[in-house]
Short mmCIF file of C-alpha atoms in Angstrom, two decimals:
data_model
loop_
_atom_site.label_atom_id
_atom_site.label_comp_id
_atom_site.label_asym_id
_atom_site.label_seq_id
_atom_site.Cartn_x
_atom_site.Cartn_y
_atom_site.Cartn_z
CA MET S 2 72.44 32.17 -19.92
CA ASN S 3 69.81 30.55 -17.72
CA GLU S 4 69.82 32.21 -14.27
CA PHE S 5 69.53 28.76 -12.72
CA GLN S 6 72.58 27.49 -14.61
CA GLN S 7 74.83 27.54 -11.53
CA LEU S 8 72.30 25.47 -9.61
CA ARG S 9 71.87 23.06 -12.54
CA ASP S 10 75.61 22.63 -12.99
CA THR S 11 76.38 22.20 -9.27
CA LEU S 12 73.58 19.69 -8.76
CA SER S 13 74.46 17.64 -11.86
CA GLN S 14 78.18 17.68 -11.00
CA SER S 15 77.56 16.66 -7.37
CA ILE S 16 75.57 13.63 -8.52
CA LEU S 17 78.20 12.75 -11.13
CA ASN S 18 80.99 13.03 -8.55
CA ALA S 19 78.96 11.14 -5.92
CA ASN S 20 79.09 13.96 -3.37
CA PHE S 21 75.42 15.06 -3.43
CA VAL S 22 73.86 14.98 0.07
CA LYS S 23 70.41 16.58 -0.17
CA MET S 24 68.55 19.75 -1.10
CA THR S 25 65.92 21.78 0.75
CA LEU S 26 63.50 24.44 -0.53
CA SER S 27 62.15 26.90 2.02
CA LYS S 28 60.63 30.37 2.62
CA PRO S 29 57.32 29.86 0.77
CA ILE S 30 56.03 32.81 -1.26
CA LYS S 31 52.44 32.13 -0.16
CA LYS S 32 51.96 30.58 3.27
CA SER S 33 48.32 29.97 2.35
CA ASP S 34 49.49 27.29 -0.12
CA GLY S 35 50.09 25.01 2.86
CA LEU S 36 53.50 23.88 1.53
CA PRO S 37 56.20 25.12 3.96
CA ASN S 38 59.11 23.22 2.42
CA VAL S 39 60.31 20.53 0.02
CA TYR S 40 63.16 18.07 0.66
CA VAL S 41 65.11 16.40 -2.15
CA ARG S 42 67.31 13.32 -1.77
CA LEU S 43 68.95 10.81 -4.10
CA VAL S 44 67.54 7.29 -4.03
CA LYS S 45 68.02 4.11 -6.03
CA ILE S 46 64.95 2.38 -7.45
CA LYS S 47 65.54 -0.86 -9.35
CA GLY S 48 69.21 0.09 -9.67
CA ALA S 49 68.53 3.53 -11.22
CA GLU S 50 69.31 6.80 -9.43
CA VAL S 51 66.40 9.23 -9.13
CA LEU S 52 65.81 12.38 -7.12
CA GLN S 53 63.03 11.94 -4.62
CA PHE S 54 61.02 15.07 -3.75
CA THR S 55 59.12 15.07 -0.45
CA TYR S 56 56.52 17.86 -0.45
CA HIS S 57 55.92 18.63 3.24
CA TYR S 58 52.39 20.02 3.29
CA THR S 59 50.87 21.30 6.53
CA THR S 60 48.58 18.30 6.82
CA ASN S 61 50.43 15.54 4.98
CA ASP S 62 53.48 14.60 2.91
CA LYS S 63 53.56 13.73 -0.78
CA VAL S 64 56.50 11.97 -2.42
CA LYS S 65 57.43 12.03 -6.12
CA ASN S 66 60.44 10.59 -7.93
CA TYR S 67 62.08 12.33 -10.90
CA THR S 68 64.92 11.63 -13.29
CA ILE S 69 67.77 14.14 -13.03
CA THR S 70 66.47 16.09 -16.06
CA GLU S 71 62.89 16.11 -14.73
CA ALA S 72 64.13 17.17 -11.30
CA LEU S 73 66.00 20.17 -12.69
CA SER S 74 62.82 21.38 -14.43
CA GLU S 75 60.72 20.81 -11.29
CA LEU S 76 63.23 22.76 -9.17
CA GLU S 77 63.05 25.77 -11.48
CA ILE S 78 59.24 25.77 -11.35
CA LEU S 79 59.19 25.50 -7.54
CA LEU S 80 61.77 28.26 -7.11
CA LEU S 81 59.96 30.62 -9.44
CA ASP S 82 56.42 29.93 -8.21
CA ASN S 83 56.58 28.66 -4.63
CA PHE S 84 59.79 29.40 -2.74
CA ARG S 85 62.34 32.17 -2.14
CA ALA S 86 65.26 30.07 -0.91
CA ALA S 87 66.99 26.73 -1.43
CA THR S 88 70.12 25.03 -0.14
CA LEU S 89 72.02 22.39 -2.05
CA PHE S 90 74.15 20.34 0.36
CA THR S 91 77.17 18.52 -1.08
CA LEU S 92 80.30 17.06 0.51
CA LYS S 93 82.31 19.78 -1.24
CA ASN S 94 80.28 22.84 -0.17
CA ASP S 95 76.78 24.20 0.42
CA LEU S 96 75.18 26.26 -2.34
CA LEU S 97 72.60 28.75 -1.09
CA VAL S 98 70.09 30.02 -3.63
CA PHE S 99 68.03 33.19 -3.09
CA ILE S 100 65.13 34.46 -5.21
CA SER S 101 64.04 38.08 -4.79
CA LYS S 102 60.47 39.37 -5.16
CA LYS S 103 61.47 40.49 -8.66
CA LYS S 104 62.62 36.93 -9.42
CA LYS S 105 66.31 37.85 -9.41
CA ILE S 106 68.51 34.82 -8.57
CA SER S 107 71.59 35.12 -6.35
CA TYR S 108 73.98 32.54 -4.94
CA LYS S 109 76.27 32.06 -1.95
CA LEU S 110 78.82 29.30 -1.28
CA ASN S 111 79.38 28.07 2.28
CA ALA S 112 81.57 25.40 3.83
CA PRO S 113 79.95 21.94 3.70
CA SER S 114 77.51 21.06 6.50
CA PHE S 115 77.84 17.30 5.97
CA LYS S 116 80.79 14.92 6.03
CA ASN S 117 78.80 11.89 4.95
CA LYS S 118 76.03 11.17 2.45
CA LEU S 119 72.51 10.10 3.32
CA PRO S 120 71.39 6.47 2.72
CA ASP S 121 70.05 5.96 -0.80
CA THR S 122 67.42 3.38 0.12
CA HIS S 123 63.98 4.17 -1.27
CA ASP S 124 61.94 2.69 1.57
CA LYS S 125 62.65 5.16 4.33
CA PRO S 126 61.30 3.77 7.63
CA LYS S 127 58.10 5.64 8.46
CA GLU S 128 57.70 6.88 12.01
CA ARG S 129 54.80 5.22 13.74
CA LEU S 130 53.27 7.72 16.13
CA ALA S 131 51.08 5.03 17.72
CA GLU S 132 53.85 2.48 18.35
CA ALA S 133 53.89 2.74 22.12
CA GLY S 134 51.00 2.03 24.47
CA LYS S 135 49.36 -1.03 26.01
CA TYR S 136 46.01 0.45 25.01
CA LEU S 137 46.54 -0.87 21.44
CA GLN S 138 46.27 -4.41 22.81
CA TYR S 139 43.22 -3.57 24.91
CA ILE S 140 41.30 -2.18 21.92
CA GLY S 141 42.25 -5.12 19.69
CA ILE S 142 44.80 -3.47 17.36
CA THR S 143 47.81 -5.52 18.52
CA ASP S 144 48.28 -8.97 20.01
CA LYS S 145 49.99 -9.82 23.32
CA ASP S 146 53.40 -9.53 21.65
CA GLY S 147 52.67 -6.01 20.43
CA LYS S 148 52.29 -7.03 16.78
CA VAL S 149 49.51 -5.49 14.69
CA ILE S 150 46.71 -8.01 14.06
CA HIS S 151 46.38 -8.55 10.31
CA LYS S 152 42.70 -7.63 10.00
CA MET S 153 43.34 -4.41 12.01
CA ALA S 154 46.17 -3.17 9.75
CA ASP S 155 43.92 -0.61 8.00
CA LYS S 156 42.71 0.73 11.35
CA TYR S 157 46.31 1.00 12.55
CA ARG S 158 47.25 2.95 9.41
CA GLN S 159 44.25 5.22 9.98
CA ILE S 160 45.34 5.90 13.57
CA ASN S 161 48.85 6.87 12.48
CA LYS S 162 47.55 9.08 9.67
CA TYR S 163 45.22 10.78 12.13
CA LEU S 164 48.08 11.48 14.55
CA GLU S 165 50.19 12.82 11.65
CA ILE S 166 47.42 15.30 10.85
CA ILE S 167 47.02 16.31 14.50
CA GLU S 168 50.80 16.82 14.78
CA GLY S 169 50.74 19.21 11.81
CA LEU S 170 47.69 21.13 13.07
CA LEU S 171 49.08 21.67 16.57
CA LYS S 172 52.21 23.33 15.18
CA SER S 173 50.13 26.24 13.88
CA THR S 174 47.59 26.48 16.73
CA LYS S 175 47.87 28.64 19.86
CA LEU S 176 46.69 26.61 22.82
CA PRO S 177 46.54 27.24 26.60
CA LYS S 178 48.83 25.45 29.06
CA HIS S 179 46.06 23.01 29.93
CA ILE S 180 44.22 21.80 26.83
CA HIS S 181 40.59 20.66 26.97
CA ILE S 182 39.75 18.31 24.10
CA VAL S 183 36.30 16.90 23.40
CA ASP S 184 35.77 14.03 20.94
CA MET S 185 32.09 13.97 19.98
CA GLY S 186 30.76 10.66 18.68
CA SER S 187 33.84 8.81 19.96
CA GLY S 188 32.41 5.32 19.29
CA LYS S 189 34.78 2.53 20.32
CA GLY S 190 37.49 5.12 20.98
CA TYR S 191 40.24 3.92 18.63
CA LEU S 192 41.30 7.44 17.69
CA THR S 193 40.47 8.94 21.09
CA PHE S 194 42.85 6.60 22.92
CA ALA S 195 45.56 7.17 20.31
CA LEU S 196 45.19 10.95 20.59
CA TYR S 197 45.46 10.89 24.38
CA ASP S 198 48.50 8.60 24.34
CA TYR S 199 50.20 10.73 21.70
CA LEU S 200 49.52 14.10 23.36
CA VAL S 201 50.00 13.21 27.03
CA ASN S 202 52.50 10.35 27.03
CA LEU S 203 54.55 11.04 23.89
CA LYS S 204 54.41 14.84 23.54
CA LYS S 205 53.93 15.61 27.27
CA TYR S 206 51.02 18.02 26.81
CA ASN S 207 48.91 18.87 29.86
CA ALA S 208 45.62 17.75 28.33
CA THR S 209 42.21 16.50 29.39
CA VAL S 210 40.31 14.45 26.79
CA THR S 211 36.59 13.68 27.00
CA GLY S 212 34.79 11.28 24.66
CA ILE S 213 31.05 11.84 24.10
CA GLU S 214 29.14 8.79 22.94
CA LEU S 215 25.40 8.00 23.00
CA ARG S 216 25.78 4.21 23.40
CA SER S 217 26.25 3.46 27.11
CA GLU S 218 27.82 0.04 26.51
CA LEU S 219 30.63 1.65 24.46
CA VAL S 220 31.14 4.32 27.12
CA LYS S 221 31.53 1.65 29.82
CA TYR S 222 33.95 -0.31 27.59
CA CYS S 223 36.06 2.80 26.84
CA ASN S 224 36.19 3.92 30.49
CA ASP S 225 37.39 0.42 31.46
CA VAL S 226 40.16 0.58 28.83
CA ALA S 227 41.16 4.08 29.97
CA LYS S 228 41.42 2.83 33.56
CA LYS S 229 43.48 -0.25 32.56
CA SER S 230 45.76 1.95 30.45
CA ASP S 231 46.24 4.40 33.34
CA PHE S 232 44.97 7.29 31.19
CA LYS S 233 44.02 9.46 34.17
CA ASN S 234 42.75 12.50 32.24
CA LEU S 235 40.73 10.57 29.68
CA SER S 236 37.05 9.84 30.32
CA PHE S 237 33.94 8.98 28.33
CA VAL S 238 30.39 10.24 28.93
CA ALA S 239 27.11 8.75 27.70
CA GLN S 240 24.99 11.62 26.43
CA PRO S 241 23.74 13.25 23.21
CA ILE S 242 26.08 15.79 21.63
CA GLN S 243 23.38 18.46 21.98
CA GLU S 244 23.42 18.14 25.78
CA TYR S 245 27.16 18.55 26.30
CA ASP S 246 28.18 21.62 28.36
CA THR S 247 30.27 23.87 26.11
CA ASN S 248 31.94 25.99 28.80
CA LYS S 249 35.47 24.88 27.93
CA ILE S 250 36.58 23.29 24.65
CA ASP S 251 39.96 24.11 23.12
CA ILE S 252 39.92 21.37 20.47
CA LEU S 253 36.63 19.93 19.18
CA ILE S 254 36.80 16.64 17.29
CA ALA S 255 33.92 14.90 15.49
CA LEU S 256 34.98 11.99 13.33
CA HIS S 257 32.24 10.23 11.39
CA ALA S 258 29.44 11.67 13.54
CA CYS S 259 26.45 10.72 11.40
CA ASP S 260 24.48 13.24 9.33
CA THR S 261 23.52 16.34 11.39
CA ALA S 262 25.48 15.10 14.44
CA THR S 263 28.49 16.65 12.70
CA ASP S 264 26.64 20.00 12.67
CA ASP S 265 25.69 19.62 16.35
CA ALA S 266 29.39 19.08 17.13
CA ILE S 267 30.54 22.06 15.02
CA TYR S 268 27.93 24.22 16.77
CA LYS S 269 29.31 23.18 20.18
CA GLY S 270 32.81 24.07 19.01
CA LEU S 271 31.68 27.46 17.73
CA SER S 272 29.74 28.17 20.93
CA ALA S 273 32.82 27.37 23.03
CA LYS S 274 35.06 29.40 20.67
CA ALA S 275 37.34 26.39 20.29
CA GLU S 276 40.78 27.08 18.82
CA LEU S 277 40.52 24.04 16.56
CA ILE S 278 37.52 22.21 15.09
CA ILE S 279 38.33 18.90 13.37
CA CYS S 280 35.61 16.94 11.55
CA ALA S 281 35.39 13.94 9.28
CA PRO S 282 31.73 14.25 8.15
CA CYS S 283 29.58 11.18 7.64
CA CYS S 284 26.31 10.74 5.69
CA HIS S 285 24.61 13.83 4.27
CA LYS S 286 20.93 13.03 4.58
CA GLN S 287 19.66 16.48 5.56
CA ILE S 288 20.56 18.14 2.24
CA ARG S 289 19.59 15.04 0.24
CA GLN S 290 16.07 15.11 1.69
CA GLN S 291 15.58 18.77 0.71
CA VAL S 292 16.74 18.23 -2.86
CA LYS S 293 14.68 15.05 -3.36
CA GLY S 294 12.30 15.44 -6.30
CA LYS S 295 14.29 18.37 -7.78
CA GLU S 296 17.08 16.27 -9.30
CA GLN S 297 15.94 16.85 -12.88
CA ASP S 298 16.61 20.59 -12.53
CA SER S 299 20.35 19.93 -12.59
CA PRO S 300 22.25 17.47 -14.81
CA LEU S 301 24.77 17.05 -11.95
CA LEU S 302 22.04 15.44 -9.86
CA LYS S 303 20.76 13.10 -12.56
CA TYR S 304 23.18 10.21 -12.04
CA GLY S 305 23.31 8.28 -8.78
CA ILE S 306 27.02 8.29 -7.94
CA PHE S 307 27.47 11.94 -8.97
CA LYS S 308 24.35 12.89 -7.03
CA GLU S 309 25.74 11.44 -3.79
CA ARG S 310 29.05 13.22 -4.27
CA GLN S 311 27.27 16.51 -4.94
CA PHE S 312 25.30 16.17 -1.70
CA GLU S 313 28.54 15.56 0.21
CA MET S 314 30.39 18.43 -1.45
CA VAL S 315 27.59 20.95 -1.02
CA THR S 316 26.91 19.99 2.62
CA ASP S 317 30.57 20.19 3.61
CA THR S 318 31.25 23.34 1.58
CA ILE S 319 28.46 25.16 3.42
CA ARG S 320 29.88 23.88 6.72
CA ALA S 321 33.31 25.26 5.75
CA LEU S 322 31.80 28.61 4.74
CA ILE S 323 29.87 28.88 8.02
CA LEU S 324 33.12 28.29 9.90
CA GLU S 325 34.76 31.03 7.83
CA LYS S 326 31.83 33.34 8.54
CA ASN S 327 32.59 32.79 12.24
CA ASN S 328 36.25 33.80 11.74
CA TYR S 329 37.87 30.41 11.28
CA ASN S 330 40.42 29.51 8.61
CA THR S 331 39.22 26.32 6.93
CA LYS S 332 40.82 23.38 5.11
CA VAL S 333 39.17 20.41 3.45
CA PHE S 334 41.42 17.50 2.51
CA GLU S 335 41.63 13.72 2.17
CA PHE S 336 41.87 12.02 5.57
CA ILE S 337 42.83 8.54 4.35
CA SER S 338 42.80 6.86 0.97
CA ASN S 339 39.55 5.85 -0.73
CA GLU S 340 40.76 2.26 -0.75
CA HIS S 341 40.26 2.09 3.03
CA THR S 342 36.94 3.97 3.36
CA ARG S 343 34.63 6.32 1.46
CA LYS S 344 34.36 8.46 4.61
CA ASN S 345 37.70 10.05 3.83
CA VAL S 346 37.17 13.83 3.89
CA MET S 347 38.44 15.93 6.78
CA LEU S 348 37.21 19.46 7.46
CA VAL S 349 39.34 21.58 9.78
CA GLY S 350 38.63 25.03 11.15
CA SER S 351 41.33 26.95 13.04
CA LYS S 352 40.39 30.10 14.91
CA SER S 353 41.67 33.28 13.24
CA SER S 354 42.55 36.61 14.83
CA LYS S 355 41.42 38.36 11.65
CA LYS S 356 37.76 39.07 10.94
CA ASN S 357 36.42 37.63 7.70
CA ASP S 358 33.95 39.49 5.48
CA SER S 359 30.78 37.79 6.71
CA SER S 360 28.50 39.47 4.13
CA LYS S 361 30.55 38.10 1.18
CA ILE S 362 30.61 34.65 2.74
CA GLU S 363 26.84 34.81 3.31
CA ASP S 364 26.39 35.65 -0.39
CA LYS S 365 28.35 32.51 -1.31
CA ILE S 366 26.20 30.37 0.98
CA ARG S 367 23.01 31.91 -0.43
CA SER S 368 24.18 31.29 -4.00
CA LEU S 369 24.97 27.63 -3.29
CA LYS S 370 21.59 27.08 -1.66
CA LYS S 371 19.83 28.68 -4.60
CA THR S 372 21.73 26.56 -7.13
CA TYR S 373 20.78 23.32 -5.35
CA ALA S 374 17.28 24.40 -4.21
CA ILE S 375 18.27 24.13 -0.53
CA GLU S 376 16.02 25.92 1.93
CA LYS S 377 18.20 25.64 5.02
CA HIS S 378 21.39 23.95 6.13
CA TYR S 379 20.94 22.39 9.59
CA LEU S 380 23.99 24.16 11.01
CA GLU S 381 22.42 27.51 10.09
CA THR S 382 19.33 26.69 12.16
CA LEU S 383 21.52 25.99 15.21
CA LEU S 384 23.26 29.33 14.86
#
């Protein structure tokens, strides 16, 4: 008999009897997978009942819909490969499922936690982390009535996605009581204002945020908006990234800082021993210039579109490895969808208490450079 038979029977019966509430999977086998839990609920799509799985990753959520049969198979895979515990909530009782290290399945029945079912609507209202704040009107995202201006809808989605990512990162980062955040290459400040409003006004953090931007006209504009918005601990400074004093940075942010400006920002974060370094790299000219003329040595560099992607991947991979060499845990993931912008990769380094094997990491960097005929990565020269 299948060891999951009790789970299969209880789940199927609860749906048939219309008393299914929800199901949660928890206690991940490998925390490094970045998937702390999965939630399952019953929804109706075009009149048909499906089980909707929400995979709550550390940095984002992914949603998939399955038929009942598909869902049962997916649950077995997740419980064997990813999680050690699950709870099936029904109006009749709660079924607790436990999986031992030796993959032995055990069950426990508890009294029901819920008296009512969850709504079965598919379009669950999404929390907007940037809903509040007059600043959105000042920077041209919303109109006087607080409605998002049509042509700024993509930017508004980007702001909310950014705050979602920040929310997830802060949960696993140890920070001091007063947080010093520096946003290097802050531009017009869309994300800088949103971050300050979210941290200080919504989450009540004691935080100081500084935007570094070379263009003085943008700095003046952003400081005026900060003053109008009454953002007392937010300020913008007109200076090159290289000249910024690195005495105190807890969180370093560099979103779309062009070419080697991303490396200058990472270097400042490393020098200040920042707890969190968050980058969305832009351009990759430095590596491209070194490889120019050597494209025929590799078939991956022969075709234009592949060549550009290779430059991006190699540049950012070496950046990630250098962060690891300096005892940071790194993640590289999609910031926002390709349909909104090609500049959609985010590189995050979180300071680790464990020392990484720097010699092995250096070997990986050396091997990559040899493969692509790279003499030096700019970030290496700074360090």
